[in-house]
PDB file of C-alpha atoms and ligand atoms in Angstrom:
ATOM      1  CA  MET A   1       4.870  18.264  10.908  1.00 70.00           C
ATOM      2  CA  ALA A   2       1.207  18.740   9.114  1.00 89.00           C
ATOM      3  CA  TYR A   3       0.893  18.440   5.287  1.00 95.00           C
ATOM      4  CA  LEU A   4      -0.318  21.410   2.875  1.00 96.00           C
ATOM      5  CA  LEU A   5      -2.593  18.862   2.198  1.00 97.00           C
ATOM      6  CA  SER A   6      -5.422  18.792   4.659  1.00 96.00           C
ATOM      7  CA  LYS A   7      -7.887  15.976   4.329  1.00 95.00           C
ATOM      8  CA  GLU A   8     -11.103  18.448   3.628  1.00 95.00           C
ATOM      9  CA  ASN A   9      -8.987  19.019   0.013  1.00 96.00           C
ATOM     10  CA  PHE A  10      -7.687  15.543  -0.242  1.00 97.00           C
ATOM     11  CA  LEU A  11     -11.318  15.141  -0.959  1.00 96.00           C
ATOM     12  CA  LYS A  12     -10.942  17.512  -4.126  1.00 96.00           C
ATOM     13  CA  MET A  13      -7.895  16.188  -4.847  1.00 96.00           C
ATOM     14  CA  SER A  14      -9.463  12.825  -5.033  1.00 95.00           C
ATOM     15  CA  GLU A  15     -11.957  13.895  -7.295  1.00 95.00           C
ATOM     16  CA  PHE A  16      -9.875  15.771  -9.547  1.00 96.00           C
ATOM     17  CA  VAL A  17      -8.177  12.207 -10.473  1.00 95.00           C
ATOM     18  CA  TYR A  18     -11.403  10.571 -10.783  1.00 94.00           C
ATOM     19  CA  ARG A  19     -12.672  12.400 -13.178  1.00 93.00           C
ATOM     20  CA  LYS A  20      -9.573  12.587 -15.358  1.00 93.00           C
ATOM     21  CA  SER A  21      -8.316   8.785 -14.819  1.00 94.00           C
ATOM     22  CA  GLY A  22     -10.906   7.357 -13.181  1.00 92.00           C
ATOM     23  CA  ILE A  23      -8.346   6.046 -10.607  1.00 91.00           C
ATOM     24  CA  TYR A  24     -10.396   6.671  -6.835  1.00 89.00           C
ATOM     25  CA  LEU A  25      -8.612   6.788  -4.650  1.00 92.00           C
ATOM     26  CA  GLU A  26      -9.783   6.395  -0.424  1.00 93.00           C
ATOM     27  CA  GLU A  27      -9.063   8.245   1.885  1.00 95.00           C
ATOM     28  CA  GLU A  28      -7.879   5.853   4.939  1.00 95.00           C
ATOM     29  CA  LYS A  29      -5.399   4.020   1.689  1.00 94.00           C
ATOM     30  CA  HIS A  30      -4.315   7.108  -0.261  1.00 95.00           C
ATOM     31  CA  TYR A  31      -3.965  10.353   1.868  1.00 96.00           C
ATOM     32  CA  GLU A  32      -0.511  10.284   3.360  1.00 95.00           C
ATOM     33  CA  LYS A  33       0.957   9.473   0.121  1.00 94.00           C
ATOM     34  CA  LEU A  34      -0.963  12.206  -1.643  1.00 96.00           C
ATOM     35  CA  ALA A  35       0.058  14.210   0.539  1.00 97.00           C
ATOM     36  CA  LYS A  36       3.485  13.443   0.961  1.00 96.00           C
ATOM     37  CA  TYR A  37       2.891  13.852  -3.062  1.00 96.00           C
ATOM     38  CA  VAL A  38       1.447  17.410  -2.859  1.00 97.00           C
ATOM     39  CA  ASP A  39       4.820  18.569  -0.257  1.00 97.00           C
ATOM     40  CA  ALA A  40       7.799  17.964  -2.738  1.00 96.00           C
ATOM     41  CA  ARG A  41       5.541  18.990  -5.851  1.00 97.00           C
ATOM     42  CA  ALA A  42       4.630  22.389  -4.367  1.00 96.00           C
ATOM     43  CA  GLU A  43       8.357  22.772  -2.931  1.00 96.00           C
ATOM     44  CA  ALA A  44       9.350  21.542  -5.903  1.00 96.00           C
ATOM     45  CA  LEU A  45       7.635  24.414  -7.266  1.00 95.00           C
ATOM     46  CA  GLY A  46       8.572  26.709  -4.999  1.00 96.00           C
ATOM     47  CA  VAL A  47       4.307  27.211  -3.803  1.00 96.00           C
ATOM     48  CA  ASP A  48       3.321  27.662  -0.155  1.00 94.00           C
ATOM     49  CA  ASN A  49       0.258  26.255  -0.094  1.00 95.00           C
ATOM     50  CA  PHE A  50      -2.168  24.029  -1.545  1.00 97.00           C
ATOM     51  CA  ARG A  51      -4.382  26.713  -3.236  1.00 97.00           C
ATOM     52  CA  LYS A  52      -1.634  27.598  -5.568  1.00 97.00           C
ATOM     53  CA  TYR A  53      -0.458  24.026  -6.079  1.00 97.00           C
ATOM     54  CA  PHE A  54      -3.904  23.088  -7.140  1.00 97.00           C
ATOM     55  CA  PHE A  55      -4.661  26.276  -9.477  1.00 97.00           C
ATOM     56  CA  ASN A  56      -1.228  25.606 -11.101  1.00 96.00           C
ATOM     57  CA  LEU A  57      -2.540  22.148 -11.834  1.00 96.00           C
ATOM     58  CA  ARG A  58      -5.939  22.920 -13.355  1.00 96.00           C
ATOM     59  CA  PHE A  59      -5.419  26.321 -14.804  1.00 95.00           C
ATOM     60  CA  GLU A  60      -1.851  26.661 -15.551  1.00 95.00           C
ATOM     61  CA  ASP A  61      -0.821  23.099 -16.829  1.00 94.00           C
ATOM     62  CA  LYS A  62      -1.177  23.681 -20.521  1.00 92.00           C
ATOM     63  CA  GLU A  63       1.326  21.016 -21.972  1.00 93.00           C
ATOM     64  CA  GLY A  64      -0.039  18.595 -19.221  1.00 93.00           C
ATOM     65  CA  ASP A  65       3.316  18.315 -17.416  1.00 96.00           C
ATOM     66  CA  GLU A  66       1.942  18.325 -13.601  1.00 97.00           C
ATOM     67  CA  PHE A  67      -0.745  16.149 -14.674  1.00 96.00           C
ATOM     68  CA  GLN A  68       1.560  13.813 -15.985  1.00 96.00           C
ATOM     69  CA  LYS A  69       3.508  14.361 -13.041  1.00 97.00           C
ATOM     70  CA  LEU A  70       0.542  13.117 -10.857  1.00 97.00           C
ATOM     71  CA  MET A  71      -0.756   9.841 -12.604  1.00 96.00           C
ATOM     72  CA  ASN A  72       3.089   9.032 -12.253  1.00 96.00           C
ATOM     73  CA  GLY A  73       2.334   9.171  -8.295  1.00 94.00           C
ATOM     74  CA  VAL A  74      -0.687   7.421  -8.191  1.00 93.00           C
ATOM     75  CA  THR A  75      -0.636   4.709 -10.113  1.00 93.00           C
ATOM     76  CA  VAL A  76      -0.186   1.198  -8.731  1.00 92.00           C
ATOM     77  CA  ASN A  77       1.857  -0.280 -11.763  1.00 94.00           C
ATOM     78  CA  GLU A  78       2.613  -4.149 -10.011  1.00 94.00           C
ATOM     79  CA  THR A  79       3.103  -6.405 -12.732  1.00 96.00           C
ATOM     80  CA  TYR A  80       5.054  -9.611 -14.216  1.00 97.00           C
ATOM     81  CA  PHE A  81       5.780 -11.938 -17.446  1.00 97.00           C
ATOM     82  CA  TYR A  82       3.135 -14.435 -17.485  1.00 96.00           C
ATOM     83  CA  ILE A  83       0.807 -13.151 -14.968  1.00 94.00           C
ATOM     84  CA  GLU A  84      -2.224 -14.614 -15.626  1.00 92.00           C
ATOM     85  CA  LYS A  85      -0.855 -17.345 -17.796  1.00 91.00           C
ATOM     86  CA  ASP A  86      -3.812 -19.385 -18.784  1.00 89.00           C
ATOM     87  CA  GLN A  87      -5.143 -16.408 -20.535  1.00 89.00           C
ATOM     88  CA  PHE A  88      -2.067 -16.270 -22.581  1.00 88.00           C
ATOM     89  CA  GLU A  89      -2.341 -19.839 -23.527  1.00 87.00           C
ATOM     90  CA  ALA A  90      -6.079 -19.667 -24.022  1.00 86.00           C
ATOM     91  CA  LEU A  91      -6.112 -16.712 -26.519  1.00 84.00           C
ATOM     92  CA  LEU A  92      -2.186 -17.172 -28.393  1.00 79.00           C
ATOM     93  CA  ASN A  93      -1.949 -20.781 -28.276  1.00 73.00           C
ATOM     94  CA  LYS A  94      -5.309 -21.317 -28.943  1.00 80.00           C
ATOM     95  CA  LYS A  95      -8.137 -18.773 -30.327  1.00 87.00           C
ATOM     96  CA  ILE A  96      -5.091 -16.992 -32.292  1.00 89.00           C
ATOM     97  CA  HIS A  97      -5.635 -19.418 -35.022  1.00 90.00           C
ATOM     98  CA  GLU A  98      -9.270 -19.392 -35.764  1.00 90.00           C
ATOM     99  CA  LEU A  99      -8.493 -15.857 -36.176  1.00 92.00           C
ATOM    100  CA  HIS A 100      -5.836 -15.677 -38.343  1.00 93.00           C
ATOM    101  CA  ALA A 101      -7.844 -18.078 -40.014  1.00 93.00           C
ATOM    102  CA  THR A 102     -11.086 -15.732 -40.625  1.00 93.00           C
ATOM    103  CA  LEU A 103      -9.240 -12.707 -41.251  1.00 94.00           C
ATOM    104  CA  PRO A 104      -7.971 -12.026 -44.698  1.00 93.00           C
ATOM    105  CA  ALA A 105      -4.497 -12.840 -45.841  1.00 90.00           C
ATOM    106  CA  SER A 106      -3.688  -8.997 -45.860  1.00 93.00           C
ATOM    107  CA  LYS A 107      -4.464  -8.160 -42.509  1.00 95.00           C
ATOM    108  CA  THR A 108      -2.362  -7.288 -39.558  1.00 97.00           C
ATOM    109  CA  LEU A 109      -4.190  -8.652 -36.592  1.00 96.00           C
ATOM    110  CA  ARG A 110      -3.234  -6.526 -33.715  1.00 97.00           C
ATOM    111  CA  ILE A 111      -3.453  -6.773 -30.295  1.00 97.00           C
ATOM    112  CA  LEU A 112      -3.529  -4.278 -27.455  1.00 98.00           C
ATOM    113  CA  SER A 113      -2.184  -4.574 -24.244  1.00 98.00           C
ATOM    114  CA  SER A 114      -4.169  -1.674 -21.790  1.00 98.00           C
ATOM    115  CA  PRO A 115      -3.022  -1.028 -19.831  1.00 98.00           C
ATOM    116  CA  CYS A 116       0.607  -2.942 -20.293  1.00 98.00           C
ATOM    117  CA  SER A 117       2.407  -0.775 -17.127  1.00 98.00           C
ATOM    118  CA  THR A 118       5.888  -1.602 -17.841  1.00 98.00           C
ATOM    119  CA  GLY A 119       6.015  -4.214 -20.411  1.00 98.00           C
ATOM    120  CA  GLU A 120       5.564  -7.734 -19.229  1.00 98.00           C
ATOM    121  CA  GLU A 121       2.390  -8.062 -20.568  1.00 98.00           C
ATOM    122  CA  PRO A 122       2.750  -7.414 -23.716  1.00 98.00           C
ATOM    123  CA  TYR A 123       6.305  -8.587 -24.469  1.00 98.00           C
ATOM    124  CA  SER A 124       4.609 -11.965 -22.251  1.00 97.00           C
ATOM    125  CA  MET A 125       2.113 -12.264 -25.677  1.00 95.00           C
ATOM    126  CA  ILE A 126       5.416 -11.643 -27.987  1.00 96.00           C
ATOM    127  CA  LEU A 127       7.361 -14.391 -26.306  1.00 96.00           C
ATOM    128  CA  HIS A 128       3.795 -16.554 -26.953  1.00 93.00           C
ATOM    129  CA  ILE A 129       3.445 -16.224 -30.263  1.00 92.00           C
ATOM    130  CA  VAL A 130       6.904 -16.486 -31.571  1.00 93.00           C
ATOM    131  CA  GLU A 131       7.079 -19.501 -29.362  1.00 91.00           C
ATOM    132  CA  GLU A 132       4.326 -20.845 -30.723  1.00 87.00           C
ATOM    133  CA  GLY A 133       5.634 -19.864 -34.368  1.00 85.00           C
ATOM    134  CA  LYS A 134       3.736 -21.101 -37.164  1.00 85.00           C
ATOM    135  CA  VAL A 135       0.984 -18.144 -37.032  1.00 89.00           C
ATOM    136  CA  VAL A 136       3.755 -15.347 -37.248  1.00 89.00           C
ATOM    137  CA  GLU A 137       5.206 -17.239 -40.480  1.00 90.00           C
ATOM    138  CA  GLU A 138       1.924 -16.493 -42.399  1.00 92.00           C
ATOM    139  CA  ARG A 139       0.597 -13.129 -40.747  1.00 94.00           C
ATOM    140  CA  ASP A 140       1.660  -9.612 -40.115  1.00 95.00           C
ATOM    141  CA  ILE A 141       1.108  -9.378 -36.180  1.00 95.00           C
ATOM    142  CA  GLU A 142       1.033  -5.952 -34.161  1.00 97.00           C
ATOM    143  CA  VAL A 143       1.173  -5.602 -30.368  1.00 98.00           C
ATOM    144  CA  VAL A 144       0.491  -2.531 -28.918  1.00 98.00           C
ATOM    145  CA  GLY A 145       1.207  -1.496 -25.246  1.00 98.00           C
ATOM    146  CA  ILE A 146      -0.978   1.519 -23.428  1.00 98.00           C
ATOM    147  CA  ASP A 147      -0.811   3.115 -20.369  1.00 98.00           C
ATOM    148  CA  ILE A 148      -1.408   6.314 -18.529  1.00 97.00           C
ATOM    149  CA  ASP A 149       1.718   7.046 -16.848  1.00 97.00           C
ATOM    150  CA  SER A 150       4.442   8.423 -18.401  1.00 97.00           C
ATOM    151  CA  SER A 151       7.500   6.499 -15.917  1.00 97.00           C
ATOM    152  CA  VAL A 152       5.967   2.940 -16.613  1.00 98.00           C
ATOM    153  CA  ILE A 153       6.019   3.374 -21.059  1.00 98.00           C
ATOM    154  CA  GLU A 154       9.564   4.961 -21.240  1.00 98.00           C
ATOM    155  CA  LYS A 155      10.833   1.244 -18.963  1.00 98.00           C
ATOM    156  CA  ALA A 156       9.066  -0.731 -20.991  1.00 98.00           C
ATOM    157  CA  LYS A 157      11.443   0.826 -24.435  1.00 98.00           C
ATOM    158  CA  ARG A 158      14.172  -0.376 -22.168  1.00 97.00           C
ATOM    159  CA  ALA A 159      12.854  -3.807 -21.507  1.00 97.00           C
ATOM    160  CA  LYS A 160      15.374  -4.751 -18.502  1.00 97.00           C
ATOM    161  CA  TYR A 161      13.416  -6.641 -15.824  1.00 98.00           C
ATOM    162  CA  SER A 162      14.036  -7.547 -12.491  1.00 97.00           C
ATOM    163  CA  GLU A 163      14.527 -11.071 -11.241  1.00 96.00           C
ATOM    164  CA  ARG A 164      11.114 -10.644  -9.792  1.00 96.00           C
ATOM    165  CA  SER A 165       9.896 -10.023 -12.994  1.00 97.00           C
ATOM    166  CA  ILE A 166      10.807 -12.880 -15.028  1.00 97.00           C
ATOM    167  CA  HIS A 167      10.510 -15.613 -12.033  1.00 97.00           C
ATOM    168  CA  ALA A 168       7.443 -16.948 -13.899  1.00 97.00           C
ATOM    169  CA  ILE A 169       9.111 -17.589 -17.446  1.00 97.00           C
ATOM    170  CA  PRO A 170       9.809 -20.821 -18.430  1.00 96.00           C
ATOM    171  CA  LYS A 171      13.871 -21.354 -18.585  1.00 97.00           C
ATOM    172  CA  ASP A 172      14.412 -22.509 -22.189  1.00 97.00           C
ATOM    173  CA  VAL A 173      12.080 -19.012 -22.950  1.00 97.00           C
ATOM    174  CA  LEU A 174      14.407 -17.065 -20.534  1.00 98.00           C
ATOM    175  CA  SER A 175      17.676 -18.871 -22.004  1.00 97.00           C
ATOM    176  CA  ARG A 176      16.122 -18.277 -25.274  1.00 97.00           C
ATOM    177  CA  TRP A 177      14.594 -14.379 -25.530  1.00 98.00           C
ATOM    178  CA  PHE A 178      16.527 -12.351 -22.172  1.00 98.00           C
ATOM    179  CA  LYS A 179      20.145 -11.910 -22.165  1.00 97.00           C
ATOM    180  CA  LYS A 180      21.418 -12.065 -18.316  1.00 96.00           C
ATOM    181  CA  LYS A 181      22.882  -8.657 -17.374  1.00 94.00           C
ATOM    182  CA  SER A 182      24.528  -8.449 -13.721  1.00 91.00           C
ATOM    183  CA  LEU A 183      21.471  -6.612 -12.441  1.00 89.00           C
ATOM    184  CA  GLY A 184      18.359  -8.946 -13.839  1.00 95.00           C
ATOM    185  CA  TYR A 185      17.851  -9.516 -17.143  1.00 98.00           C
ATOM    186  CA  GLU A 186      18.205  -7.444 -20.725  1.00 98.00           C
ATOM    187  CA  LEU A 187      14.748  -8.351 -23.492  1.00 98.00           C
ATOM    188  CA  GLY A 188      17.092 -10.170 -26.290  1.00 97.00           C
ATOM    189  CA  GLU A 189      17.728  -7.537 -29.353  1.00 96.00           C
ATOM    190  CA  GLU A 190      15.465  -9.544 -32.007  1.00 95.00           C
ATOM    191  CA  LEU A 191      12.490  -8.657 -29.968  1.00 97.00           C
ATOM    192  CA  GLN A 192      13.268  -4.774 -28.643  1.00 94.00           C
ATOM    193  CA  GLY A 193      11.224  -2.531 -30.302  1.00 95.00           C
ATOM    194  CA  SER A 194       8.375  -5.674 -31.209  1.00 96.00           C
ATOM    195  CA  VAL A 195       5.822  -3.816 -29.008  1.00 98.00           C
ATOM    196  CA  ASP A 196       4.405  -0.637 -29.702  1.00 98.00           C
ATOM    197  CA  PHE A 197       4.280   1.783 -26.623  1.00 98.00           C
ATOM    198  CA  GLN A 198       2.517   5.081 -26.142  1.00 98.00           C
ATOM    199  CA  VAL A 199       1.495   7.020 -23.350  1.00 98.00           C
ATOM    200  CA  ALA A 200      -2.683   7.397 -23.420  1.00 98.00           C
ATOM    201  CA  ASN A 201      -5.175   7.572 -20.564  1.00 97.00           C
ATOM    202  CA  VAL A 202      -8.309   4.985 -21.403  1.00 97.00           C
ATOM    203  CA  PHE A 203     -10.938   7.756 -20.781  1.00 96.00           C
ATOM    204  CA  ASP A 204      -9.371  10.445 -23.804  1.00 96.00           C
ATOM    205  CA  LYS A 205     -10.851   9.377 -26.207  1.00 95.00           C
ATOM    206  CA  THR A 206      -9.224  11.460 -29.169  1.00 97.00           C
ATOM    207  CA  GLN A 207      -6.333   8.886 -28.075  1.00 97.00           C
ATOM    208  CA  MET A 208      -8.199   5.722 -27.836  1.00 98.00           C
ATOM    209  CA  ARG A 209      -9.556   6.447 -31.109  1.00 97.00           C
ATOM    210  CA  ASN A 210      -6.364   7.581 -33.168  1.00 98.00           C
ATOM    211  CA  LEU A 211      -4.950   3.983 -31.948  1.00 98.00           C
ATOM    212  CA  GLY A 212      -7.364   2.141 -34.576  1.00 98.00           C
ATOM    213  CA  LYS A 213      -9.059  -0.980 -34.169  1.00 98.00           C
ATOM    214  CA  PHE A 214      -8.170  -4.036 -32.235  1.00 98.00           C
ATOM    215  CA  ASP A 215      -8.406  -7.680 -33.103  1.00 96.00           C
ATOM    216  CA  VAL A 216      -7.729  -8.540 -29.216  1.00 96.00           C
ATOM    217  CA  ILE A 217      -7.581  -6.082 -25.741  1.00 97.00           C
ATOM    218  CA  PHE A 218      -6.018  -7.485 -23.211  1.00 97.00           C
ATOM    219  CA  SER A 219      -7.375  -5.823 -20.430  1.00 97.00           C
ATOM    220  CA  ARG A 220      -5.960  -7.257 -17.124  1.00 96.00           C
ATOM    221  CA  ASN A 221      -6.385  -5.766 -13.799  1.00 95.00           C
ATOM    222  CA  MET A 222      -6.630  -2.215 -14.211  1.00 95.00           C
ATOM    223  CA  LEU A 223     -10.992  -2.179 -14.068  1.00 94.00           C
ATOM    224  CA  ILE A 224     -10.329  -2.723  -9.826  1.00 90.00           C
ATOM    225  CA  TYR A 225      -9.088   0.686  -9.606  1.00 89.00           C
ATOM    226  CA  PHE A 226     -12.676   1.921 -10.904  1.00 91.00           C
ATOM    227  CA  ASP A 227     -15.823   2.129 -10.019  1.00 89.00           C
ATOM    228  CA  ASP A 228     -18.683   0.886 -11.616  1.00 90.00           C
ATOM    229  CA  ALA A 229     -19.379   3.659 -13.953  1.00 91.00           C
ATOM    230  CA  SER A 230     -16.071   4.335 -14.992  1.00 92.00           C
ATOM    231  CA  ARG A 231     -15.582   0.203 -16.031  1.00 94.00           C
ATOM    232  CA  LYS A 232     -18.869   0.638 -17.741  1.00 95.00           C
ATOM    233  CA  GLU A 233     -17.496   3.426 -20.200  1.00 96.00           C
ATOM    234  CA  VAL A 234     -14.265   2.217 -20.424  1.00 97.00           C
ATOM    235  CA  ALA A 235     -15.760  -1.125 -21.718  1.00 97.00           C
ATOM    236  CA  MET A 236     -17.712   0.385 -24.030  1.00 97.00           C
ATOM    237  CA  THR A 237     -14.998   2.738 -25.561  1.00 98.00           C
ATOM    238  CA  PHE A 238     -13.033  -1.192 -25.792  1.00 98.00           C
ATOM    239  CA  TYR A 239     -16.188  -2.743 -27.512  1.00 98.00           C
ATOM    240  CA  ASP A 240     -16.278   0.313 -29.974  1.00 97.00           C
ATOM    241  CA  MET A 241     -12.193  -0.213 -30.281  1.00 98.00           C
ATOM    242  CA  LEU A 242     -12.997  -3.701 -31.780  1.00 98.00           C
ATOM    243  CA  ASN A 243     -13.068  -4.964 -35.187  1.00 96.00           C
ATOM    244  CA  PRO A 244     -16.336  -7.425 -34.734  1.00 95.00           C
ATOM    245  CA  GLY A 245     -15.785 -10.860 -33.616  1.00 94.00           C
ATOM    246  CA  GLY A 246     -12.789  -9.392 -31.779  1.00 95.00           C
ATOM    247  CA  TYR A 247     -12.476 -10.557 -28.098  1.00 95.00           C
ATOM    248  CA  VAL A 248     -11.851  -8.832 -24.941  1.00 96.00           C
ATOM    249  CA  LEU A 249     -10.070 -10.531 -21.584  1.00 95.00           C
ATOM    250  CA  LEU A 250      -9.759  -8.979 -18.350  1.00 94.00           C
ATOM    251  CA  GLY A 251      -8.121  -9.504 -15.078  1.00 92.00           C
ATOM    252  CA  HIS A 252      -9.199 -12.953 -13.171  1.00 88.00           C
ATOM    253  CA  ALA A 253     -11.265 -10.711 -10.648  1.00 86.00           C
ATOM    254  CA  GLU A 254     -13.138  -8.931 -13.218  1.00 88.00           C
ATOM    255  CA  TYR A 255     -15.409 -10.202 -15.201  1.00 87.00           C
ATOM    256  CA  MET A 256     -16.922  -8.357 -17.889  1.00 92.00           C
ATOM    257  CA  SER A 257     -21.095  -9.292 -17.195  1.00 87.00           C
ATOM    258  CA  ARG A 258     -21.553  -7.438 -14.192  1.00 89.00           C
ATOM    259  CA  ILE A 259     -19.972  -4.522 -16.365  1.00 93.00           C
ATOM    260  CA  VAL A 260     -21.604  -4.507 -19.897  1.00 95.00           C
ATOM    261  CA  SER A 261     -24.265  -7.055 -21.771  1.00 95.00           C
ATOM    262  CA  VAL A 262     -22.652  -5.900 -25.205  1.00 96.00           C
ATOM    263  CA  PHE A 263     -19.822  -9.175 -24.919  1.00 97.00           C
ATOM    264  CA  LYS A 264     -20.918 -12.807 -25.717  1.00 96.00           C
ATOM    265  CA  ALA A 265     -18.805 -14.378 -22.634  1.00 94.00           C
ATOM    266  CA  LYS A 266     -17.188 -17.741 -24.217  1.00 92.00           C
ATOM    267  CA  LYS A 267     -15.007 -20.545 -22.337  1.00 90.00           C
ATOM    268  CA  ILE A 268     -11.981 -21.360 -22.896  1.00 88.00           C
ATOM    269  CA  ASP A 269     -10.575 -23.544 -21.042  1.00 84.00           C
ATOM    270  CA  ASN A 270     -10.909 -21.935 -17.531  1.00 83.00           C
ATOM    271  CA  THR A 271     -11.043 -18.514 -18.589  1.00 89.00           C
ATOM    272  CA  LEU A 272     -13.764 -16.442 -19.631  1.00 91.00           C
ATOM    273  CA  ILE A 273     -13.179 -14.510 -23.414  1.00 93.00           C
ATOM    274  CA  TYR A 274     -15.526 -11.626 -24.216  1.00 95.00           C
ATOM    275  CA  GLN A 275     -16.625 -11.457 -28.371  1.00 95.00           C
ATOM    276  CA  LYS A 276     -17.928  -8.927 -30.021  1.00 96.00           C
TER     277      LYS A 276
HETATM  278  C1  SAM B 301      -1.660  -2.978 -12.048  1.00 73.70           C
HETATM  279  S1  SAM B 301      -0.885  -2.700 -13.302  1.00 73.70           S
HETATM  280  C2  SAM B 301      -2.004  -3.706 -14.477  1.00 73.70           C
HETATM  281  C3  SAM B 301      -0.655  -4.802 -15.782  1.00 73.70           C
HETATM  282  C4  SAM B 301      -0.571  -5.566 -16.655  1.00 73.70           C
HETATM  283  N1  SAM B 301      -1.906  -5.377 -17.658  1.00 73.70           N
HETATM  284  C5  SAM B 301      -1.207  -6.886 -15.453  1.00 73.70           C
HETATM  285  O1  SAM B 301      -2.246  -7.370 -15.404  1.00 73.70           O
HETATM  286  O2  SAM B 301      -0.260  -7.031 -14.884  1.00 73.70           O
HETATM  287  C6  SAM B 301      -2.884  -1.664 -13.668  1.00 73.70           C
HETATM  288  C7  SAM B 301      -1.591  -0.010 -14.953  1.00 73.70           C
HETATM  289  O3  SAM B 301      -3.020   0.504 -14.860  1.00 73.70           O
HETATM  290  C8  SAM B 301      -2.468   1.719 -14.926  1.00 73.70           C
HETATM  291  N2  SAM B 301      -4.295   3.078 -15.198  1.00 73.70           N
HETATM  292  C9  SAM B 301      -4.970   3.440 -14.096  1.00 73.70           C
HETATM  293  N3  SAM B 301      -4.906   4.036 -14.815  1.00 73.70           N
HETATM  294  C10 SAM B 301      -5.671   3.778 -16.271  1.00 73.70           C
HETATM  295  C11 SAM B 301      -5.734   5.303 -17.240  1.00 73.70           C
HETATM  296  N4  SAM B 301      -7.351   5.736 -17.305  1.00 73.70           N
HETATM  297  N5  SAM B 301      -5.600   5.260 -18.699  1.00 73.70           N
HETATM  298  C12 SAM B 301      -4.476   4.222 -18.661  1.00 73.70           C
HETATM  299  N6  SAM B 301      -4.312   3.233 -17.748  1.00 73.70           N
HETATM  300  C13 SAM B 301      -4.515   3.436 -16.604  1.00 73.70           C
HETATM  301  C14 SAM B 301      -1.578   1.918 -14.461  1.00 73.70           C
HETATM  302  O4  SAM B 301      -0.923   3.021 -14.922  1.00 73.70           O
HETATM  303  C15 SAM B 301      -1.295   0.594 -13.929  1.00 73.70           C
HETATM  304  O5  SAM B 301       0.445   0.885 -14.681  1.00 73.70           O
END
């Protein structure tokens, strides 16, 4: 059976996705998935050709629901607790003391996980912070997690995780902060609500500005899905969102020096962090 989305229209659709979200879809890798998605949405909307679906998406989607569904359909949300854990250790066991010592006593230390997917990354920060113990007793710390995909934000708020998700958490930490359920694990009540989760698009300047200023931004494993121009734009958005002296951390395969030159790179053990 032929799909409603022709190869030619795939280009229109991928150009739309790219313009709105920075996500670059390649025909070879993504055509089939996107074509199935368009068929399913067209059926749900009761339209029988691509043109009507695309018109609806661009011009009749006043509340942004159709756009949100599309985003939820095209994102790659792979993550797990303590992923690339050297970075949590570098930042949260070492640099956090320095930040704590330099910030005025009344100031909240703010950390952004952008993107946070289903919440494992920001909750891993919380686990490192509470396990470290001292700083959290002396300073208000706020962790915010954002993602363009509303379905992962809903899951993050539920804080229920599979065996696969929690496999890298040290056993003693797991038993202190999680409850074993018949299927997987649930974050304990004392840590539920410890992250402020929000749906936001890193290309939406208003949404990003409304999040306020941060001392640390983790942005791991998202820029790899963007092209150079989009990476640059997002890196500069993060620069503007950081307090002076604040830090950005990227995924292991991502290097700020290849994107923009406004940050100072610093090495802590084997981890590179970038300072404003
Ligand atoms: C592979 S996950 C990374 C999660 C986590 N940071 C990690 O390293 O494990 C990539 C996430 O980027 C999100 N994403 C993609 N484009 C985005 C955008 N324009 N704004 C916000 N989030 C975006 C996706 O929805 C997805 O959940």
